[in-house]
Amino acid sequence: MNYEQPIIVGLDIGTTKIAAIAGRKNEFGKLEILGFGRANSNGVKHGQVLNIDETIKAIAAALENCYASNPNLEISEVYVGIAGHHIKSLQTRGDIVRQTTEEEISQREIDQLIADQYKTYIPAGDQIIDVIPQEFTVDNFQNIPNPIGYGGVKVGANFHIITGDKNAIRNINRAVEKSGLHTKDLVLQPLASAAAVMGQEDIEAGVAIVDIGGGTTDLAVFYEGILKHTAVIPFGGENITNDIKTGLGVLKTQAEQMKVQFGSALANEAKANAFITIPGMRGLPPKEISVKNLANIIQARMSEIMDFVTYHLKQVGMDSRMLNGGIVLTGGGSQLKHLIQLTEYVTGLNARIGYPNEHLKSGHIDELTKPVYATCIGLILKGYDDYERNRKQFDQRYKAVEIPNDLRKAIEEDSANEQEDKVEEVVSTGKRKAGLNVNGFWNKFKDNLIDLFKEEEDHKL
């Protein structure tokens, strides 16, 4: 384990759950998870913190579980994800004329160019969350991914600026600070999820990340290594649950359970003669619900979400010819059955599920590699990006913290299972030998015949 690296904590404040994950990079550049905790979220609606007190309680519960998984952790600073339908994005252009043209372009000049974009005019009540450079230009040379080391008089770039509502941002910061933590940085959730589930080849091929959360669906579009578009669609898994609750006349907890256990995003794939029996309330008879009807409700809402995704892709001119990497589905909602088929049908693009194990060290429990934790793991990776590029100051007092056993995959059990399998195979083959193995005899006879014909063919040749 490489102890000469800081421990970075990601805090995902979602509509249905709050997750806190602490991680550190090892000597191979892979992320090792040192602590993990989650709790149900009550004070958040559609990705926005509305009830600060309830959110503080949920953050405290998630932190408590994180400390329970590893008592050696000390958490004071966190990277926090932000989403919600108040998030907007705009494109700008910025240029600077260099003072000292004799020297090569330095990181300081690029930082100055980015800092200037924070002065861009935005509507009152909004605040700039992030400024992301796209492609740079040096004098007459265009489409330069990184201009450091170039020589020239004028440096410019196109920028993708992400803004959010000031009150929404203030509520997140207040909830985090009242939980005894400091917000190191606010990161747009689709960008965090993209960092967790994508490799460099995905970004170059062109890909759309669709993170289906509880309250919102977040979209990030990449092409030729550049972030082209971000959007937050104000529908998510909770909308599907509410649709089931209203459409089938059941409780919200029952609707959620049915969605997870029996739900399908394609009604054609659901069995027409299958029914779910729900106990009646206060002496009422049990209710029978058709699995087909359940799938119809889910498909209607998921099709609407995917129509929004298609609309945003058309807005930025990204069609099937541009996005060779297709659509990567992640987040808790991506675990719905047959969602890949529905996505491909509605959008006309290839689709796959994005698991956050692209940059994760192998050997962690399966729970951590679920798409639902993509944002949280991406927040840690964003923190390491800041650390490696010296964008922020980090505590230099590194602490020796080991991966807790609760977060390790039981390798001993796996190997024991393999041995059991081998024993069963030996026993079963032994039984076949003991009995009259007619099949074995005919197989042997057939093999000899094939060999005989082969020899004859060889002679003819």
Short mmCIF file of C-alpha atoms in Angstrom, two decimals:
data_model
loop_
_atom_site.label_atom_id
_atom_site.label_comp_id
_atom_site.label_asym_id
_atom_site.label_seq_id
_atom_site.Cartn_x
_atom_site.Cartn_y
_atom_site.Cartn_z
CA MET A 1 0.00 0.00 0.00
CA ASN A 2 1.26 3.47 -0.89
CA TYR A 3 0.93 5.58 2.28
CA GLU A 4 2.51 8.66 0.62
CA GLN A 5 -0.86 9.68 -0.84
CA PRO A 6 -3.73 11.58 0.80
CA ILE A 7 -6.98 9.86 1.74
CA ILE A 8 -9.78 11.56 -0.22
CA VAL A 9 -13.47 11.26 0.69
CA GLY A 10 -16.39 11.52 -1.75
CA LEU A 11 -19.84 12.44 -0.42
CA ASP A 12 -22.79 11.75 -2.73
CA ILE A 13 -25.90 13.57 -1.43
CA GLY A 14 -28.62 11.89 -3.46
CA THR A 15 -32.42 11.89 -3.44
CA THR A 16 -32.72 8.30 -2.20
CA LYS A 17 -29.35 7.67 -0.52
CA ILE A 18 -26.32 9.46 0.91
CA ALA A 19 -23.00 7.64 0.46
CA ALA A 20 -19.57 8.45 1.90
CA ILE A 21 -16.54 6.60 0.51
CA ALA A 22 -12.90 7.14 1.52
CA GLY A 23 -10.16 6.05 -0.90
CA ARG A 24 -6.45 6.24 -1.61
CA LYS A 25 -4.48 5.46 -4.76
CA ASN A 26 -1.96 2.64 -4.59
CA GLU A 27 1.46 2.49 -6.27
CA PHE A 28 -0.18 1.26 -9.52
CA GLY A 29 -2.56 4.24 -9.70
CA LYS A 30 -5.62 2.15 -8.75
CA LEU A 31 -8.08 3.26 -6.09
CA GLU A 32 -8.24 1.34 -2.81
CA ILE A 33 -11.39 1.87 -0.73
CA LEU A 34 -10.56 2.40 2.96
CA GLY A 35 -14.03 3.23 4.28
CA PHE A 36 -17.62 3.00 3.10
CA GLY A 37 -20.93 4.10 4.58
CA ARG A 38 -24.42 4.82 3.30
CA ALA A 39 -27.75 5.97 4.71
CA ASN A 40 -31.26 6.66 3.42
CA SER A 41 -31.78 10.27 2.30
CA ASN A 42 -34.85 12.20 3.45
CA GLY A 43 -34.19 15.92 3.01
CA VAL A 44 -33.36 15.88 -0.73
CA LYS A 45 -35.84 16.19 -3.62
CA HIS A 46 -34.86 16.03 -7.31
CA GLY A 47 -31.18 16.34 -6.36
CA GLN A 48 -31.68 19.53 -4.28
CA VAL A 49 -31.23 19.83 -0.52
CA LEU A 50 -34.57 21.19 0.78
CA ASN A 51 -34.68 20.09 4.42
CA ILE A 52 -31.23 20.87 5.84
CA ASP A 53 -31.86 19.22 9.26
CA GLU A 54 -32.96 15.92 7.70
CA THR A 55 -29.96 16.01 5.32
CA ILE A 56 -27.56 16.61 8.26
CA LYS A 57 -28.99 13.55 10.06
CA ALA A 58 -28.56 11.42 6.92
CA ILE A 59 -24.95 12.64 6.39
CA ALA A 60 -24.19 11.87 10.06
CA ALA A 61 -25.61 8.33 9.64
CA ALA A 62 -23.55 7.74 6.46
CA LEU A 63 -20.38 9.00 8.22
CA GLU A 64 -21.11 6.82 11.25
CA ASN A 65 -21.35 3.77 9.00
CA CYS A 66 -18.13 4.82 7.25
CA TYR A 67 -16.31 5.06 10.60
CA ALA A 68 -17.82 1.71 11.62
CA SER A 69 -16.29 0.10 8.51
CA ASN A 70 -12.85 1.57 9.43
CA PRO A 71 -12.37 3.20 12.88
CA ASN A 72 -8.87 4.46 11.88
CA LEU A 73 -10.31 7.03 9.44
CA GLU A 74 -10.31 10.76 10.14
CA ILE A 75 -12.69 12.68 7.86
CA SER A 76 -12.67 16.48 7.80
CA GLU A 77 -12.80 17.43 4.08
CA VAL A 78 -15.07 15.99 1.40
CA TYR A 79 -15.67 16.29 -2.33
CA VAL A 80 -19.43 16.73 -2.80
CA GLY A 81 -21.53 15.92 -5.86
CA ILE A 82 -24.12 18.42 -7.08
CA ALA A 83 -27.13 17.87 -9.36
CA GLY A 84 -30.70 19.14 -9.68
CA HIS A 85 -32.72 20.75 -12.47
CA HIS A 86 -31.31 24.19 -11.52
CA ILE A 87 -27.99 23.17 -13.15
CA LYS A 88 -27.30 24.91 -16.48
CA SER A 89 -24.35 25.07 -18.86
CA LEU A 90 -23.10 27.57 -21.44
CA GLN A 91 -20.25 27.86 -23.94
CA THR A 92 -17.80 30.79 -23.86
CA ARG A 93 -14.57 31.83 -25.56
CA GLY A 94 -11.53 33.32 -23.79
CA ASP A 95 -8.14 34.66 -25.03
CA ILE A 96 -5.06 36.23 -23.46
CA VAL A 97 -2.16 38.05 -25.10
CA ARG A 98 1.07 36.85 -23.48
CA GLN A 99 3.42 39.28 -21.74
CA THR A 100 6.63 37.27 -22.28
CA THR A 101 6.56 35.67 -25.72
CA GLU A 102 10.19 34.49 -25.52
CA GLU A 103 9.28 31.71 -23.07
CA GLU A 104 7.04 28.67 -23.55
CA ILE A 105 3.42 28.71 -22.38
CA SER A 106 3.23 27.78 -18.67
CA GLN A 107 0.59 26.29 -16.39
CA ARG A 108 0.30 29.69 -14.64
CA GLU A 109 -0.93 31.32 -17.87
CA ILE A 110 -3.51 28.56 -18.45
CA ASP A 111 -4.73 28.97 -14.84
CA GLN A 112 -5.07 32.71 -15.47
CA LEU A 113 -7.09 32.06 -18.65
CA ILE A 114 -9.45 29.74 -16.72
CA ALA A 115 -9.73 32.17 -13.78
CA ASP A 116 -10.79 34.95 -16.18
CA GLN A 117 -13.85 32.88 -17.20
CA TYR A 118 -15.23 33.10 -13.66
CA LYS A 119 -15.94 36.78 -14.48
CA THR A 120 -18.33 35.73 -17.28
CA TYR A 121 -21.78 37.34 -17.02
CA ILE A 122 -24.44 34.90 -15.77
CA PRO A 123 -28.04 35.60 -14.68
CA ALA A 124 -28.60 36.99 -11.18
CA GLY A 125 -29.18 34.27 -8.60
CA ASP A 126 -26.85 31.82 -10.37
CA GLN A 127 -23.29 30.89 -9.46
CA ILE A 128 -20.48 29.34 -11.51
CA ILE A 129 -19.72 25.81 -10.27
CA ASP A 130 -17.02 24.80 -12.74
CA VAL A 131 -15.13 26.08 -15.80
CA ILE A 132 -13.92 23.29 -18.11
CA PRO A 133 -11.59 24.14 -21.03
CA GLN A 134 -12.37 22.26 -24.25
CA GLU A 135 -9.86 22.80 -27.10
CA PHE A 136 -7.10 25.46 -27.03
CA THR A 137 -5.70 27.67 -29.78
CA VAL A 138 -2.18 29.14 -29.97
CA ASP A 139 -1.98 31.97 -32.56
CA ASN A 140 -3.35 30.33 -35.75
CA PHE A 141 -3.03 26.72 -34.54
CA GLN A 142 -6.34 25.20 -33.45
CA ASN A 143 -7.64 22.09 -31.63
CA ILE A 144 -4.67 21.81 -29.25
CA PRO A 145 -5.55 19.57 -26.27
CA ASN A 146 -2.75 20.92 -24.02
CA PRO A 147 -0.85 24.11 -24.99
CA ILE A 148 1.80 23.95 -22.21
CA GLY A 149 5.25 24.00 -23.83
CA TYR A 150 4.05 25.71 -27.03
CA GLY A 151 5.42 29.09 -28.09
CA GLY A 152 3.17 31.91 -29.29
CA VAL A 153 1.75 35.37 -28.75
CA LYS A 154 -1.95 34.65 -28.16
CA VAL A 155 -3.52 31.73 -26.25
CA GLY A 156 -7.25 31.06 -26.28
CA ALA A 157 -9.77 28.33 -25.59
CA ASN A 158 -13.43 27.38 -25.79
CA PHE A 159 -14.93 26.80 -22.34
CA HIS A 160 -17.86 24.80 -20.98
CA ILE A 161 -19.20 26.72 -17.97
CA ILE A 162 -21.50 24.97 -15.47
CA THR A 163 -23.77 27.14 -13.30
CA GLY A 164 -26.24 26.46 -10.51
CA ASP A 165 -28.72 28.26 -8.27
CA LYS A 166 -26.98 30.15 -5.41
CA ASN A 167 -29.52 29.02 -2.79
CA ALA A 168 -29.24 25.35 -3.83
CA ILE A 169 -25.43 25.55 -3.58
CA ARG A 170 -25.67 27.35 -0.22
CA ASN A 171 -27.99 24.63 1.17
CA ILE A 172 -25.53 21.86 0.21
CA ASN A 173 -22.59 23.73 1.76
CA ARG A 174 -24.58 24.50 4.91
CA ALA A 175 -25.65 20.85 5.36
CA VAL A 176 -22.04 19.67 4.91
CA GLU A 177 -20.57 22.31 7.27
CA LYS A 178 -23.19 21.65 9.97
CA SER A 179 -22.16 17.98 9.78
CA GLY A 180 -18.68 19.06 10.92
CA LEU A 181 -17.11 18.77 7.46
CA HIS A 182 -15.52 21.17 4.99
CA THR A 183 -16.51 21.11 1.29
CA LYS A 184 -13.23 20.78 -0.62
CA ASP A 185 -15.04 21.21 -3.93
CA LEU A 186 -18.47 20.84 -5.55
CA VAL A 187 -18.39 18.55 -8.58
CA LEU A 188 -21.16 18.08 -11.14
CA GLN A 189 -22.44 14.53 -10.65
CA PRO A 190 -22.41 13.39 -14.31
CA LEU A 191 -18.73 14.41 -14.56
CA ALA A 192 -17.91 12.44 -11.40
CA SER A 193 -19.80 9.38 -12.70
CA ALA A 194 -18.04 9.69 -16.07
CA ALA A 195 -14.63 9.68 -14.36
CA ALA A 196 -15.53 6.46 -12.52
CA VAL A 197 -16.96 4.39 -15.40
CA MET A 198 -14.89 5.55 -18.41
CA GLY A 199 -11.41 4.94 -19.75
CA GLN A 200 -9.46 7.24 -22.07
CA GLU A 201 -10.50 5.25 -25.17
CA ASP A 202 -14.21 5.86 -24.34
CA ILE A 203 -13.69 9.65 -24.26
CA GLU A 204 -11.83 9.60 -27.59
CA ALA A 205 -14.40 7.34 -29.30
CA GLY A 206 -17.28 9.59 -28.29
CA VAL A 207 -19.65 8.55 -25.52
CA ALA A 208 -22.72 9.76 -23.62
CA ILE A 209 -22.85 9.01 -19.88
CA VAL A 210 -26.43 8.67 -18.60
CA ASP A 211 -26.48 8.53 -14.78
CA ILE A 212 -30.00 7.53 -13.67
CA GLY A 213 -30.27 8.57 -10.03
CA GLY A 214 -33.19 8.70 -7.62
CA GLY A 215 -34.35 12.24 -8.35
CA THR A 216 -32.56 13.22 -11.57
CA THR A 217 -30.94 11.71 -14.66
CA ASP A 218 -27.57 13.33 -15.39
CA LEU A 219 -26.03 13.48 -18.86
CA ALA A 220 -22.44 14.14 -19.95
CA VAL A 221 -21.37 13.92 -23.60
CA PHE A 222 -17.71 13.47 -24.62
CA TYR A 223 -16.24 13.54 -28.13
CA GLU A 224 -12.58 13.36 -29.21
CA GLY A 225 -11.42 13.70 -25.61
CA ILE A 226 -13.49 16.86 -24.99
CA LEU A 227 -16.56 17.45 -22.82
CA LYS A 228 -19.16 18.68 -25.31
CA HIS A 229 -22.35 18.93 -23.27
CA THR A 230 -23.83 18.43 -19.78
CA ALA A 231 -27.48 18.38 -18.75
CA VAL A 232 -29.65 17.40 -15.79
CA ILE A 233 -33.00 15.79 -16.67
CA PRO A 234 -35.48 16.28 -13.76
CA PHE A 235 -36.70 12.65 -13.73
CA GLY A 236 -35.20 9.58 -12.07
CA GLY A 237 -35.92 6.33 -10.26
CA GLU A 238 -38.20 7.98 -7.70
CA ASN A 239 -40.52 9.20 -10.48
CA ILE A 240 -40.91 5.60 -11.66
CA THR A 241 -41.70 4.51 -8.07
CA ASN A 242 -44.35 7.27 -7.74
CA ASP A 243 -45.86 6.28 -11.11
CA ILE A 244 -46.17 2.65 -9.91
CA LYS A 245 -47.65 3.82 -6.58
CA THR A 246 -50.30 5.94 -8.33
CA GLY A 247 -50.98 3.64 -11.29
CA LEU A 248 -51.35 0.43 -9.30
CA GLY A 249 -52.71 1.87 -6.03
CA VAL A 250 -50.01 0.53 -3.72
CA LEU A 251 -47.80 1.96 -0.97
CA LYS A 252 -44.54 3.67 -1.94
CA THR A 253 -42.41 1.00 -0.21
CA GLN A 254 -44.33 -1.74 -2.08
CA ALA A 255 -43.91 0.15 -5.37
CA GLU A 256 -40.13 0.41 -4.83
CA GLN A 257 -39.87 -3.29 -3.94
CA MET A 258 -41.88 -4.34 -7.00
CA LYS A 259 -39.77 -2.12 -9.27
CA VAL A 260 -36.50 -3.62 -7.99
CA GLN A 261 -37.65 -7.28 -7.82
CA PHE A 262 -40.04 -7.67 -10.73
CA GLY A 263 -39.66 -4.50 -12.82
CA SER A 264 -38.70 -4.48 -16.49
CA ALA A 265 -38.08 -1.55 -18.84
CA LEU A 266 -39.65 -3.50 -21.74
CA ALA A 267 -43.30 -4.55 -21.47
CA ASN A 268 -42.87 -7.11 -24.29
CA GLU A 269 -40.33 -9.00 -22.19
CA ALA A 270 -42.69 -9.28 -19.17
CA LYS A 271 -44.77 -12.45 -18.73
CA ALA A 272 -48.43 -11.84 -19.53
CA ASN A 273 -49.70 -14.50 -17.09
CA ALA A 274 -47.47 -13.55 -14.10
CA PHE A 275 -48.93 -11.74 -11.09
CA ILE A 276 -47.59 -10.24 -7.87
CA THR A 277 -49.72 -10.69 -4.73
CA ILE A 278 -49.68 -7.75 -2.30
CA PRO A 279 -51.16 -8.13 1.19
CA GLY A 280 -54.36 -6.13 1.75
CA MET A 281 -54.47 -3.21 4.17
CA ARG A 282 -56.41 -3.46 7.45
CA GLY A 283 -58.43 -6.57 6.67
CA LEU A 284 -58.89 -5.89 2.95
CA PRO A 285 -58.35 -8.83 0.58
CA PRO A 286 -54.88 -9.23 -1.03
CA LYS A 287 -54.31 -7.38 -4.30
CA GLU A 288 -53.03 -9.11 -7.44
CA ILE A 289 -50.91 -6.99 -9.77
CA SER A 290 -49.98 -7.97 -13.32
CA VAL A 291 -46.22 -7.98 -14.04
CA LYS A 292 -47.12 -6.80 -17.57
CA ASN A 293 -48.90 -3.70 -16.18
CA LEU A 294 -45.92 -2.96 -13.94
CA ALA A 295 -43.57 -3.14 -16.96
CA ASN A 296 -45.88 -0.85 -19.00
CA ILE A 297 -45.64 1.87 -16.33
CA ILE A 298 -41.83 1.56 -16.07
CA GLN A 299 -41.39 1.56 -19.86
CA ALA A 300 -43.49 4.72 -20.26
CA ARG A 301 -41.34 6.73 -17.81
CA MET A 302 -37.99 5.30 -18.98
CA SER A 303 -38.91 6.03 -22.61
CA GLU A 304 -39.62 9.64 -21.60
CA ILE A 305 -36.18 9.92 -19.94
CA MET A 306 -34.48 8.45 -23.01
CA ASP A 307 -36.43 10.86 -25.27
CA PHE A 308 -34.86 13.71 -23.26
CA VAL A 309 -31.41 12.12 -23.76
CA THR A 310 -32.05 11.91 -27.54
CA TYR A 311 -33.22 15.55 -27.58
CA HIS A 312 -30.02 16.75 -25.84
CA LEU A 313 -27.80 14.71 -28.19
CA LYS A 314 -29.53 16.24 -31.22
CA GLN A 315 -29.14 19.72 -29.73
CA VAL A 316 -25.34 19.36 -29.77
CA GLY A 317 -25.21 17.47 -33.09
CA MET A 318 -24.11 14.17 -31.55
CA ASP A 319 -25.72 11.28 -33.45
CA SER A 320 -24.84 7.61 -33.94
CA ARG A 321 -22.05 8.49 -36.42
CA MET A 322 -20.28 10.66 -33.83
CA LEU A 323 -20.70 8.60 -30.66
CA ASN A 324 -18.89 5.37 -31.52
CA GLY A 325 -18.74 4.52 -27.81
CA GLY A 326 -22.55 4.71 -27.61
CA ILE A 327 -24.36 5.30 -24.32
CA VAL A 328 -23.00 4.22 -20.93
CA LEU A 329 -25.78 3.77 -18.36
CA THR A 330 -24.89 4.10 -14.70
CA GLY A 331 -26.48 5.05 -11.36
CA GLY A 332 -29.03 3.05 -9.37
CA GLY A 333 -31.70 3.21 -12.09
CA SER A 334 -29.40 1.51 -14.62
CA GLN A 335 -29.97 -1.83 -12.84
CA LEU A 336 -33.51 -2.15 -14.25
CA LYS A 337 -33.95 -5.28 -16.37
CA HIS A 338 -33.95 -4.82 -20.17
CA LEU A 339 -32.95 -1.15 -19.90
CA ILE A 340 -30.11 -1.63 -22.41
CA GLN A 341 -32.56 -2.88 -25.06
CA LEU A 342 -34.97 0.03 -24.44
CA THR A 343 -32.12 2.58 -24.58
CA GLU A 344 -30.86 1.17 -27.89
CA TYR A 345 -34.40 1.14 -29.31
CA VAL A 346 -35.21 4.78 -28.33
CA THR A 347 -31.82 6.42 -29.03
CA GLY A 348 -30.54 4.27 -31.91
CA LEU A 349 -27.13 3.99 -30.17
CA ASN A 350 -25.32 1.04 -28.65
CA ALA A 351 -25.65 0.90 -24.87
CA ARG A 352 -23.92 -0.80 -21.95
CA ILE A 353 -23.90 -0.60 -18.16
CA GLY A 354 -20.99 1.38 -16.69
CA TYR A 355 -19.54 -0.14 -13.52
CA PRO A 356 -17.18 1.97 -11.36
CA ASN A 357 -14.37 -0.62 -11.47
CA GLU A 358 -12.43 1.04 -14.31
CA HIS A 359 -10.03 2.70 -11.83
CA LEU A 360 -10.78 0.52 -8.79
CA LYS A 361 -8.32 -2.01 -7.39
CA SER A 362 -9.63 -5.57 -7.72
CA GLY A 363 -10.49 -7.56 -4.62
CA HIS A 364 -13.16 -5.25 -3.13
CA ILE A 365 -16.61 -6.50 -2.15
CA ASP A 366 -19.20 -6.60 -4.97
CA GLU A 367 -21.30 -3.89 -3.28
CA LEU A 368 -18.68 -1.22 -4.12
CA THR A 369 -18.64 -2.06 -7.84
CA LYS A 370 -22.38 -1.38 -8.27
CA PRO A 371 -23.33 1.51 -10.63
CA VAL A 372 -25.12 3.22 -7.72
CA TYR A 373 -21.70 4.25 -6.28
CA ALA A 374 -20.23 5.57 -9.55
CA THR A 375 -20.66 9.22 -8.50
CA CYS A 376 -19.04 8.70 -5.11
CA ILE A 377 -15.98 6.91 -6.53
CA GLY A 378 -15.74 9.54 -9.28
CA LEU A 379 -15.61 12.28 -6.63
CA ILE A 380 -12.50 10.65 -5.13
CA LEU A 381 -10.91 10.47 -8.59
CA LYS A 382 -11.71 14.19 -9.10
CA GLY A 383 -9.92 14.87 -5.80
CA TYR A 384 -6.85 12.97 -7.00
CA ASP A 385 -6.91 14.95 -10.24
CA ASP A 386 -6.72 18.15 -8.17
CA TYR A 387 -3.94 16.66 -6.02
CA GLU A 388 -1.82 15.50 -8.97
CA ARG A 389 -2.19 18.84 -10.79
CA ASN A 390 -1.53 20.91 -7.61
CA ARG A 391 -4.88 22.69 -7.93
CA LYS A 392 -5.61 22.47 -4.19
CA GLN A 393 -3.68 22.14 -0.92
CA PHE A 394 -3.85 18.74 0.80
CA ASP A 395 -2.76 17.65 4.27
CA GLN A 396 0.79 16.30 4.01
CA ARG A 397 0.54 14.24 7.23
CA TYR A 398 -0.19 10.91 5.59
CA LYS A 399 -1.58 8.19 7.80
CA ALA A 400 -1.07 4.43 7.49
CA VAL A 401 -4.63 3.12 7.06
CA GLU A 402 -5.23 -0.42 5.79
CA ILE A 403 -8.18 -1.70 3.76
CA PRO A 404 -10.65 -3.13 6.33
CA ASN A 405 -11.52 -6.81 6.03
CA ASP A 406 -15.22 -5.96 5.67
CA LEU A 407 -14.45 -4.31 2.31
CA ARG A 408 -12.20 -7.09 1.02
CA LYS A 409 -13.58 -9.91 -1.07
CA ALA A 410 -13.24 -13.22 0.80
CA ILE A 411 -10.51 -14.81 -1.35
CA GLU A 412 -10.25 -17.79 0.97
CA GLU A 413 -13.95 -18.55 0.47
CA ASP A 414 -13.60 -18.30 -3.31
CA SER A 415 -10.68 -20.72 -3.36
CA ALA A 416 -12.54 -23.08 -1.00
CA ASN A 417 -15.55 -23.02 -3.33
CA GLU A 418 -13.27 -23.81 -6.27
CA GLN A 419 -11.87 -26.81 -4.36
CA GLU A 420 -15.41 -28.00 -3.56
CA ASP A 421 -16.28 -27.76 -7.26
CA LYS A 422 -13.22 -29.85 -8.14
CA VAL A 423 -14.16 -32.46 -5.52
CA GLU A 424 -17.69 -32.67 -6.95
CA GLU A 425 -16.29 -33.08 -10.45
CA VAL A 426 -13.98 -35.92 -9.32
CA VAL A 427 -16.82 -37.65 -7.48
CA SER A 428 -19.14 -37.35 -10.49
CA THR A 429 -16.51 -38.69 -12.90
CA GLY A 430 -15.78 -41.48 -10.43
CA LYS A 431 -19.45 -42.48 -10.44
CA ARG A 432 -19.46 -42.59 -14.21
CA LYS A 433 -16.42 -44.89 -14.19
CA ALA A 434 -17.99 -47.19 -11.63
CA GLY A 435 -21.17 -47.61 -13.68
CA LEU A 436 -21.48 -48.91 -17.25
CA ASN A 437 -20.45 -45.77 -19.16
CA VAL A 438 -22.07 -46.45 -22.54
CA ASN A 439 -21.76 -42.81 -23.67
CA GLY A 440 -18.02 -42.87 -22.98
CA PHE A 441 -17.66 -46.03 -25.06
CA TRP A 442 -19.55 -44.58 -28.05
CA ASN A 443 -17.58 -41.32 -27.84
CA LYS A 444 -14.34 -43.29 -27.92
CA PHE A 445 -15.59 -45.43 -30.82
CA LYS A 446 -16.67 -42.27 -32.72
CA ASP A 447 -13.27 -40.62 -32.17
CA ASN A 448 -11.51 -43.72 -33.54
CA LEU A 449 -13.74 -43.69 -36.65
CA ILE A 450 -12.95 -39.99 -37.26
CA ASP A 451 -9.22 -40.69 -36.90
CA LEU A 452 -9.56 -43.60 -39.35
CA PHE A 453 -11.21 -41.40 -42.01
CA LYS A 454 -8.59 -38.72 -41.44
CA GLU A 455 -5.83 -41.24 -42.10
CA GLU A 456 -7.54 -42.37 -45.33
CA GLU A 457 -7.83 -38.75 -46.49
CA ASP A 458 -4.15 -38.17 -45.71
CA HIS A 459 -3.25 -41.23 -47.82
CA LYS A 460 -5.36 -39.94 -50.73
CA LEU A 461 -3.62 -36.57 -50.57
#
